[in-house]
CSV table of C-alpha atoms and ligand atoms in Angstrom, one decimal:
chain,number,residue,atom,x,y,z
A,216,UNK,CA,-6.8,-0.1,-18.7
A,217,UNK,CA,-9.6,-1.2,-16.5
A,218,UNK,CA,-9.9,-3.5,-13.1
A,219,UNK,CA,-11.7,-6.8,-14.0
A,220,UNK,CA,-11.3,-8.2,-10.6
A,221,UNK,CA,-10.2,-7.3,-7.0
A,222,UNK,CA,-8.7,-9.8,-4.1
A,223,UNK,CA,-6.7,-9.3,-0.9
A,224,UNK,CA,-5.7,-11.6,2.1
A,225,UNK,CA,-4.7,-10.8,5.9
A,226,UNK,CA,-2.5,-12.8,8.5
A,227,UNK,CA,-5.1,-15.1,10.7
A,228,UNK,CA,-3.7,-12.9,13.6
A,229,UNK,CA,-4.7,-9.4,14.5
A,230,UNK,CA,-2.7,-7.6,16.8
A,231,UNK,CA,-4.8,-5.2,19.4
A,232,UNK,CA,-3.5,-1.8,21.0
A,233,UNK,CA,-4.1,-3.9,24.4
A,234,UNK,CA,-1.9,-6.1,23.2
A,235,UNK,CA,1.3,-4.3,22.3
A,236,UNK,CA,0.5,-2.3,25.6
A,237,UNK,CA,1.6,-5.7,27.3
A,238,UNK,CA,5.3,-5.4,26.1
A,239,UNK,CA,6.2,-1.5,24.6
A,240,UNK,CA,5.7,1.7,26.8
A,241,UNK,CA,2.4,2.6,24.8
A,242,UNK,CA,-1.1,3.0,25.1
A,243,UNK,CA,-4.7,2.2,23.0
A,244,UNK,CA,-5.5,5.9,23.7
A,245,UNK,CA,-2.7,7.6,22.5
A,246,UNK,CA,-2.2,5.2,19.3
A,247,UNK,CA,-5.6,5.6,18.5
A,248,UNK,CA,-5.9,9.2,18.9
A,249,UNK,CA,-2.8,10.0,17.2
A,250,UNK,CA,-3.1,7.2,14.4
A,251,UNK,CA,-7.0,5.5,14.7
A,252,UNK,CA,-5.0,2.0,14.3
A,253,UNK,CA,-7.0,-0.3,16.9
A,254,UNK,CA,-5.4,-3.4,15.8
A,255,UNK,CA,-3.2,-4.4,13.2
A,256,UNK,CA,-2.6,-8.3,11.0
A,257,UNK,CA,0.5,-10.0,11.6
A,258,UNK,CA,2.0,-13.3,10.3
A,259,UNK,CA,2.6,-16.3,13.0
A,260,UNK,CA,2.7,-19.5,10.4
A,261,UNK,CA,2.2,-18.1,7.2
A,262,UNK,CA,4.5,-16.9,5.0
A,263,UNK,CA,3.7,-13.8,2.7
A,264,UNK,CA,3.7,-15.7,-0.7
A,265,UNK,CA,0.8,-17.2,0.9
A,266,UNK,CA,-0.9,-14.2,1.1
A,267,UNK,CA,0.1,-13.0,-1.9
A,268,UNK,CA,-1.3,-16.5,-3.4
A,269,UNK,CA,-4.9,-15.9,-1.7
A,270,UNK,CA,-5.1,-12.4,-3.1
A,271,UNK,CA,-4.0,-13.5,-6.6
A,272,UNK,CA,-6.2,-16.3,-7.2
A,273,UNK,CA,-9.0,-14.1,-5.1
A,274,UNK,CA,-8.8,-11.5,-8.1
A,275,UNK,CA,-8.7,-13.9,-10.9
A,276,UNK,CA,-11.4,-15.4,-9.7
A,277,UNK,CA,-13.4,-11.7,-9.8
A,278,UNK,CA,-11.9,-11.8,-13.1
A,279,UNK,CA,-13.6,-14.6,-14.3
A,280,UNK,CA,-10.5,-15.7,-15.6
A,281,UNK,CA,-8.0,-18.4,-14.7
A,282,UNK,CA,-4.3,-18.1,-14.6
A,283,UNK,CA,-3.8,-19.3,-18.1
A,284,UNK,CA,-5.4,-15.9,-19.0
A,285,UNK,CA,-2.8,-13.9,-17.9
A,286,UNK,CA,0.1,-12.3,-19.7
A,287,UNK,CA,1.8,-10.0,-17.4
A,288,UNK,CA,2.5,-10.5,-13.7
A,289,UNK,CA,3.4,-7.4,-11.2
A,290,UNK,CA,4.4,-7.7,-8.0
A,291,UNK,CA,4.7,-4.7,-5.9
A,292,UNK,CA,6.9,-5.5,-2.9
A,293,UNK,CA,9.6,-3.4,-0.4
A,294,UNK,CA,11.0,-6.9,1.4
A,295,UNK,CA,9.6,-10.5,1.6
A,296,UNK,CA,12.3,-13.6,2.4
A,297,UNK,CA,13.5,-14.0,-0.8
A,298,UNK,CA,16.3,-11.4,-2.2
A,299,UNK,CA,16.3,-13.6,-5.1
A,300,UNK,CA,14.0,-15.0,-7.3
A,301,UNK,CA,11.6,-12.2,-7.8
A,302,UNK,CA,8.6,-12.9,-5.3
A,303,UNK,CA,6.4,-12.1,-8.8
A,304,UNK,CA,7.8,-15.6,-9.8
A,305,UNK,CA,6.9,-17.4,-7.0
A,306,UNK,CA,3.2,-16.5,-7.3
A,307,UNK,CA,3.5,-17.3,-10.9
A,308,UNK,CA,4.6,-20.9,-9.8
A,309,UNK,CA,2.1,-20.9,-7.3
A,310,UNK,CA,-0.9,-20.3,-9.1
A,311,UNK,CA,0.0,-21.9,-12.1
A,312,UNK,CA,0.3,-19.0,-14.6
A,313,UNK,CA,2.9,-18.9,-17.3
A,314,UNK,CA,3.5,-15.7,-17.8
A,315,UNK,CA,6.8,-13.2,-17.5
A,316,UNK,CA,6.9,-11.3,-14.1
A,317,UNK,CA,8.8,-8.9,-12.3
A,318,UNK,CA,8.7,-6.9,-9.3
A,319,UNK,CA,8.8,-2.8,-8.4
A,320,UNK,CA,9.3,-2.0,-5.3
A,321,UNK,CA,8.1,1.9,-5.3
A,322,UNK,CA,7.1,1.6,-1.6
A,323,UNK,CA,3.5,2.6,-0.3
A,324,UNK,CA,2.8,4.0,-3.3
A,325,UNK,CA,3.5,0.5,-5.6
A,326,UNK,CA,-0.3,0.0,-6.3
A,327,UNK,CA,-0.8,2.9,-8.4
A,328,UNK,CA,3.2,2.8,-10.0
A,329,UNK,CA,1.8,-0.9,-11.0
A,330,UNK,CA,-1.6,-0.1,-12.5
A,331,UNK,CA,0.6,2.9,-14.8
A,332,UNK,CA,3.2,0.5,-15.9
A,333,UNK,CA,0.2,-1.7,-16.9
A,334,UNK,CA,-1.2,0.7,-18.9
A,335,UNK,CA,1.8,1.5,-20.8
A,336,UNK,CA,1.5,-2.6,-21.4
A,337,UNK,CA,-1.8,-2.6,-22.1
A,338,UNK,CA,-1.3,0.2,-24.9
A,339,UNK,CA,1.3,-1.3,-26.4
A,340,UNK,CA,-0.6,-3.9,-26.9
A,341,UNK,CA,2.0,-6.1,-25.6
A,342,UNK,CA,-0.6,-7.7,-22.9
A,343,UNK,CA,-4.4,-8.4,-22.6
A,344,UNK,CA,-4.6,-9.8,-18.6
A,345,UNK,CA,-2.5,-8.4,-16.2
A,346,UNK,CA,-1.7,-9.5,-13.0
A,347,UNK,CA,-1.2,-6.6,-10.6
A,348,UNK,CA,-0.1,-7.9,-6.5
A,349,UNK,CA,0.7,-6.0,-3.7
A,350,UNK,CA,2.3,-8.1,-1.2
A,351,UNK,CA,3.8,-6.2,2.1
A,352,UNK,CA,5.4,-7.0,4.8
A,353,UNK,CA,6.6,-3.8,6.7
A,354,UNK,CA,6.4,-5.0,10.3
A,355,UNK,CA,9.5,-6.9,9.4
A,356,UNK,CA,11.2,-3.9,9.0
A,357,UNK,CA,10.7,-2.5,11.9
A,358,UNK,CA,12.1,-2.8,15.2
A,359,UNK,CA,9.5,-3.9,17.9
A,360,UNK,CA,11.2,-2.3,20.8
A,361,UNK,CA,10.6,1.0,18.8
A,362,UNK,CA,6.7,2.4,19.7
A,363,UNK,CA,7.6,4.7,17.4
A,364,UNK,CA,7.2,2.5,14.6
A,365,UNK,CA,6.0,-0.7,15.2
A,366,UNK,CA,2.4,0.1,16.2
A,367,UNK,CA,1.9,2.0,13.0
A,368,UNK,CA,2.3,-1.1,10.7
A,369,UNK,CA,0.3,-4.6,9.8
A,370,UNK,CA,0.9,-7.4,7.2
A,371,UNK,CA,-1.0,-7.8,3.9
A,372,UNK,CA,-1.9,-8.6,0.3
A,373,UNK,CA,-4.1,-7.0,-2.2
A,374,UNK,CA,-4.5,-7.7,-5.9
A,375,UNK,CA,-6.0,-6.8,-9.1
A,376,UNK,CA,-6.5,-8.2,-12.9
A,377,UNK,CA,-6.6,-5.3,-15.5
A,378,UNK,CA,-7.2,-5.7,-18.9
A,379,UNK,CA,-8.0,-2.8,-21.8
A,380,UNK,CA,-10.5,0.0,-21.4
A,381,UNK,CA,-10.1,3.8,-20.7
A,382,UNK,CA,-11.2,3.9,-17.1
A,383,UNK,CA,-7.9,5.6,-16.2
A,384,UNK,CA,-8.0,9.3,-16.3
A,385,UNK,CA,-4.9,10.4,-15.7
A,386,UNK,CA,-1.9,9.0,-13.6
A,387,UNK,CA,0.8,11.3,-11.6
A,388,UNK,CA,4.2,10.1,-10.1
A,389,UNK,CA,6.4,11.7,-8.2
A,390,UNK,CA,9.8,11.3,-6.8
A,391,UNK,CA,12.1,13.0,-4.7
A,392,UNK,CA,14.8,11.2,-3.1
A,393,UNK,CA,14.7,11.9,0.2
A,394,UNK,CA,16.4,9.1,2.0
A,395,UNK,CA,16.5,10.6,5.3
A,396,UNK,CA,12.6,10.6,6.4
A,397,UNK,CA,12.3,7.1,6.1
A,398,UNK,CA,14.6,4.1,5.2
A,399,UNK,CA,15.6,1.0,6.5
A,400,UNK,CA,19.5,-0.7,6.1
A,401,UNK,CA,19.3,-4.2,5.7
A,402,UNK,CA,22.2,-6.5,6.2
A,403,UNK,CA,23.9,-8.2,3.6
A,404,UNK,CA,26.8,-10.8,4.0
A,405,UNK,CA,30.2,-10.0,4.3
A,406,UNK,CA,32.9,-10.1,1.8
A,407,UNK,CA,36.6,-10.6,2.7
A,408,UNK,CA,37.1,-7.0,0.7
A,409,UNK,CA,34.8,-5.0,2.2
A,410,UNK,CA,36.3,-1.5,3.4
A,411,UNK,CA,35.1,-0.7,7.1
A,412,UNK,CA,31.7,-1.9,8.9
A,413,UNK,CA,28.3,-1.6,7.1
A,414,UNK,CA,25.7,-0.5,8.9
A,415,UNK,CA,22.2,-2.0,8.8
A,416,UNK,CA,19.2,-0.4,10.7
A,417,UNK,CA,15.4,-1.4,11.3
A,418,UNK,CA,12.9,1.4,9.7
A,419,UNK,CA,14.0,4.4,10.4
A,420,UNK,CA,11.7,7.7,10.3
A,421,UNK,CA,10.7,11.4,11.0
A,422,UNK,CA,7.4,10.8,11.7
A,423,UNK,CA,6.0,14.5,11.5
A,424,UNK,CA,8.4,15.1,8.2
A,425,UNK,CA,7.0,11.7,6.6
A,426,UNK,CA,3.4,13.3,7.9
A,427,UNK,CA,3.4,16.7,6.5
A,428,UNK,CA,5.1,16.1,3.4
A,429,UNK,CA,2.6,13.0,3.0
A,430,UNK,CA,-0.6,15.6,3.6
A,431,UNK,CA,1.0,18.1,1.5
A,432,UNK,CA,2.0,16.0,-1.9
A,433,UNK,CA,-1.2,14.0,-1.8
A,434,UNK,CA,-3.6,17.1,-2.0
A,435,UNK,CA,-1.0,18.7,-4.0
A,436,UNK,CA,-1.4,15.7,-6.5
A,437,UNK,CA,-5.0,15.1,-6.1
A,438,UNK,CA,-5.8,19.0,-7.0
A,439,UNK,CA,-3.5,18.9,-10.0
A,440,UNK,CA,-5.5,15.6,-11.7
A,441,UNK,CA,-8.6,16.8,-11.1
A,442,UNK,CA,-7.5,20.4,-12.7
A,443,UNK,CA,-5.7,18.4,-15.6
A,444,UNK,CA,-9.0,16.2,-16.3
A,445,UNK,CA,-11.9,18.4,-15.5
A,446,UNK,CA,-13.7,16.4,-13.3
A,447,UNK,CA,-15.4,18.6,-10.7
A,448,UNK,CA,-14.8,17.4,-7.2
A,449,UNK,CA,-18.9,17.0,-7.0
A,450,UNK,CA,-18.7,14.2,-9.7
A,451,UNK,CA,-15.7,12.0,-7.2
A,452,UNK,CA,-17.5,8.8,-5.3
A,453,UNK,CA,-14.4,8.2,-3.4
A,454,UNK,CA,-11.0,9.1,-2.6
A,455,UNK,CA,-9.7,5.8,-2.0
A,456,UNK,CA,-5.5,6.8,-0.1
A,457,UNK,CA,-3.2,4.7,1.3
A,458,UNK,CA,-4.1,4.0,4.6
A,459,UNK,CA,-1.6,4.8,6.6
A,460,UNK,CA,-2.7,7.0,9.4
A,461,UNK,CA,-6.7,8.7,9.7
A,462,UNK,CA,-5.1,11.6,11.1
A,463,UNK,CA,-3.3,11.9,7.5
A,464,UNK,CA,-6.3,11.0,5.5
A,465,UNK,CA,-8.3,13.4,7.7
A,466,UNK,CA,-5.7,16.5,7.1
A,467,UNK,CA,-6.2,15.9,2.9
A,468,UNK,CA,-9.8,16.0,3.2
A,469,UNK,CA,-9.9,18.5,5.4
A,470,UNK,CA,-7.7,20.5,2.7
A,471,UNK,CA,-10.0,19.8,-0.6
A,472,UNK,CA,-12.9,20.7,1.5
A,473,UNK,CA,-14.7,17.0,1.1
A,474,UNK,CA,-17.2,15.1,3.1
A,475,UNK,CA,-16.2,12.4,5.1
A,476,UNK,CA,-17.8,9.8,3.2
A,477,UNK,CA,-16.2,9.9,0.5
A,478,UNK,CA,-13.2,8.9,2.4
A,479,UNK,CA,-13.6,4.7,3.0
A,480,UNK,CA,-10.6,3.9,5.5
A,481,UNK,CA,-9.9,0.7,7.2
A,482,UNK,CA,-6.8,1.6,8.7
A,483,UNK,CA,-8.1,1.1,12.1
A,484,UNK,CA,-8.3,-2.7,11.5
A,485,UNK,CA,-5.4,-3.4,9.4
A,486,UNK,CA,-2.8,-0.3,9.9
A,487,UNK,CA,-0.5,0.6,7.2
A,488,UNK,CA,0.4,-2.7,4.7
A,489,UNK,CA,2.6,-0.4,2.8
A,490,UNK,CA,1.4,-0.7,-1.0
A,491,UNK,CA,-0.8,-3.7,-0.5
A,492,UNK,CA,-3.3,-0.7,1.4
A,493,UNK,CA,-4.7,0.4,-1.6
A,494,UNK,CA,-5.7,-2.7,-3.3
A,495,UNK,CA,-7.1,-3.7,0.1
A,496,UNK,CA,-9.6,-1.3,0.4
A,497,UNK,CA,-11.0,-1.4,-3.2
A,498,UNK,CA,-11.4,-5.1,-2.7
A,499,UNK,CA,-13.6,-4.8,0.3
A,500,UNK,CA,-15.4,-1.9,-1.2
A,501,UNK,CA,-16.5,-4.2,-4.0
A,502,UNK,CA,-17.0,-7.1,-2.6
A,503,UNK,CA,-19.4,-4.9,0.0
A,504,UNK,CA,-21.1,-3.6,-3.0
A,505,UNK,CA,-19.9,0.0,-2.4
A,506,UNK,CA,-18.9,0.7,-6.1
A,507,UNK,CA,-21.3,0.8,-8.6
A,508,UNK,CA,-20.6,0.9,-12.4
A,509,UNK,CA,-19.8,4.9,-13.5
A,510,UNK,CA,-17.9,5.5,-10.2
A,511,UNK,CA,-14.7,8.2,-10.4
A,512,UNK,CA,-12.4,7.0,-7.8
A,513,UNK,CA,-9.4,9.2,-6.6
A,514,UNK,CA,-6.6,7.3,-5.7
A,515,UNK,CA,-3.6,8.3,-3.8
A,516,UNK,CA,-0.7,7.0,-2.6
A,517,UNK,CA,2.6,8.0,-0.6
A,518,UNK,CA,5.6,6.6,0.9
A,519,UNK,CA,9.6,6.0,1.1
A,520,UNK,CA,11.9,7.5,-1.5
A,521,UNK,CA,9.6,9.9,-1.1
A,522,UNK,CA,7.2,8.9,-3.9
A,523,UNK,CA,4.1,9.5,-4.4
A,524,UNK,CA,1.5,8.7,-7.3
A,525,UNK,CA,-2.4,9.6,-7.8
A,526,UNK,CA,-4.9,8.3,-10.3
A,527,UNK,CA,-8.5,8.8,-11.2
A,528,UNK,CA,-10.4,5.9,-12.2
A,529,UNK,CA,-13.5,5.0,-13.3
A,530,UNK,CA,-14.9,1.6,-12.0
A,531,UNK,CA,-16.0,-0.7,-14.7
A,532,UNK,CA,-16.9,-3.4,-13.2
B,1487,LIG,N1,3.0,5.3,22.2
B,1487,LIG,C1,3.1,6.3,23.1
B,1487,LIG,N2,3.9,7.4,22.9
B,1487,LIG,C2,4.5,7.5,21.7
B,1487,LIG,C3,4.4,6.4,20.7
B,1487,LIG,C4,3.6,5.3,21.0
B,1487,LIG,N3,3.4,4.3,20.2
B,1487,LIG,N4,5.1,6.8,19.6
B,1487,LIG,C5,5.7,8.0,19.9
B,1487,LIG,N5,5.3,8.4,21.2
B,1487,LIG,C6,5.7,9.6,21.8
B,1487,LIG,C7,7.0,10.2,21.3
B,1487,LIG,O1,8.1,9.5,22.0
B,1487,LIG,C8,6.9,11.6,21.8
B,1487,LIG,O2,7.2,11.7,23.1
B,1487,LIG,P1,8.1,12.9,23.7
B,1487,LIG,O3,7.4,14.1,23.4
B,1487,LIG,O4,8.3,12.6,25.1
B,1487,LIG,O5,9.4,12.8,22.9
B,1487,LIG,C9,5.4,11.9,21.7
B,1487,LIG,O6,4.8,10.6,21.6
B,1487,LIG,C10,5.0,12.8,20.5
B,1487,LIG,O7,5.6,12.3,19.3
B,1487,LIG,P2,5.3,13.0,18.0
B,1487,LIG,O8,6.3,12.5,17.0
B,1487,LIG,O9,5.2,14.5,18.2
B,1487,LIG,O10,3.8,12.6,17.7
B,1487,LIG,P3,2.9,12.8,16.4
B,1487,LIG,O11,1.7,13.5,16.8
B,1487,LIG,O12,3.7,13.4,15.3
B,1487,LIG,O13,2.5,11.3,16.0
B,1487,LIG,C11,3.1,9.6,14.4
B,1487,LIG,C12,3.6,10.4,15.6
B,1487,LIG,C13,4.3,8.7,14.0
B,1487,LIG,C14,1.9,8.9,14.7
B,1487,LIG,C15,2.9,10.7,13.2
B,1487,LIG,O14,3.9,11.6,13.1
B,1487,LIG,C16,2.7,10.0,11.9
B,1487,LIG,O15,1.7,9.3,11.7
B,1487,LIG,N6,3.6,10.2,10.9
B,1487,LIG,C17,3.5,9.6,9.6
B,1487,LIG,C18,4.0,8.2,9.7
B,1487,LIG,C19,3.6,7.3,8.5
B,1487,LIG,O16,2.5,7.4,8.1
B,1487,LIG,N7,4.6,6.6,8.0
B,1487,LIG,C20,4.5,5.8,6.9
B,1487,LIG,C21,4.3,6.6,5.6
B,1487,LIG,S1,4.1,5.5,4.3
């Protein structure tokens, strides 16, 4: 597998610190010294198959390809409107591909879950151009009466085309289901059979669990690829992790003993979109000309279940 092209769209709206001051007992200082977030993207008329569209059609256009080129479409999403069909098949319609679709839904860690299963594709040699999407919208999940939630999250899209090569390393996924740190309950429609009340709840979590265990699986995971493939740290460009919280990215770096340039972040604009994070940030690294041919990214990834999932990649493009 390889990336042939990058693309990612935000919500017209950004949402500053100042501004959720104005309804939520919070403050810029404290949410920026405890997360870095200073504002955050948020939908007010679009939907997030638009966004999901724009970062699609962004990447195949980086591609050099057109939607007739692809084979495969993934769609990595937690909740968008639709329960039903698979928001995957309403990009397909959207853009005008024809391919089969489906969508995972491995939480902030889906990028990376996405770019594995399209290896196995690619291998298989059951695909040539695949579609990868990240399409999040966690700040519907949340309850915005809750500071400690709401501020952390922000709306987005990310995408990527991949097609064969051997820029992937190595890959590691991990699960452990640990409901409790941090879940949310939706609500489903009533059946005259149903025994008792079911609950449904807006994101619940332990912050400090979800924080530590975060910290600790990431460099756990990053270590153990670099140990399995030999590449010295001194030969990484970037370590390229979900952006959920600086103070997080800030602990793993700390922890391998790394510079911080070789951690790119743009949390503080855009806050944690879940798995559409990672795919964010690689697309404005390349489109700012920040990766050059021969780079060995890191990537890393954490998030609900708990799950997490590394990579190292070299960019081809
Ligand atoms: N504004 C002001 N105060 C807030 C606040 C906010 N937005 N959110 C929480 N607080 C308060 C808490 O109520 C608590 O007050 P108390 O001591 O009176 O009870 C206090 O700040 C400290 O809370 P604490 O949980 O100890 O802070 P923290 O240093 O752990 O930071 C998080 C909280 C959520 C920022 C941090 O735990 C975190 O980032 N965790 C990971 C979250 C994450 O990344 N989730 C998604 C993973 S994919």
């Amino acid at each position: 597998m390889k990336i042939l092209g990058t693309g990612c769209a935000s919500p017209s709206l950004a949402v500053t610190n100042k501004m959720l001051e104005e309804f939520l007992d919070t403050s810029d200082e404290w949410i920026t010294e405890r997360t870095g977030i200073k504002e955050r993207r948020l939908m007010t008329s679009e939907h997030l198959l638009d966004l999901a569209v724009e970062a699609a059609r962004k990447a195949i256009d980086d591609a050099g390809m057109t939607a007739a080129d692809l084979d495969y479409i993934i769609c990595s999403n937690v909740v968008n409107e639709y329960s039903t069909p698979a928001l995957s098949c309403l990009i397909q319609g959207a853009i005008g591909a024809t391919c089969p679709c489906l969508d995972i839904n491995a939480a902030c860690a889906g990028f990376i879950f996405a770019l594995d299963m399209a290896e196995d594709k690619l291998r298989a040699g059951k695909a040539e151009n695949i579609l990868i999407v990240c399409a999040e919208e966690p700040t519907r999940m949340v309850d915005w009466n809750d500071r400690n939630t709401c501020v952390l999250f922000g709306d987005g899209a990310g995408a990527a085309v991949v097609g064969r090569g051997d820029a992937m390393k190595t890959v590691r996924l991990t699960t452990s289901s640990r409901k409790e740190v941090l879940y949310q309950v939706r609500r489903l429609e009533p059946t005259p059979y149903l025994d008792g009340e079911r609950e449904f709840a807006p994101l619940v979590m332990k912050g400090r669990d979800v924080f530590k265990t975060a910290v600790s699986s990431s460099t756990a995971d990053i270590k153990a690829m670099l140990a399995e493939t030999g590449i010295d740290p001194s030969q990484v460009k970037y370590y390229v992790l979900h952006q959920a919280n600086e103070r997080i990215i800030d602990s793993i770096r700390g922890l391998l003993g790394e510079q911080p340039e070789k951690f790119p972040h743009n949390v503080e604009r855009y806050g944690n979109t879940s798995s559409a994070s990672v795919p964010i940030l690689l697309d404005e690294m390349s489109r700012a000309g920040k990766l050059s041919k021969g780079d060995i990214l890191v990537m890393s990834a954490f998030g609900a279940g708990f799950t997490t999932a590394g990579c190292i990649l070299e960019w081809t493009k």
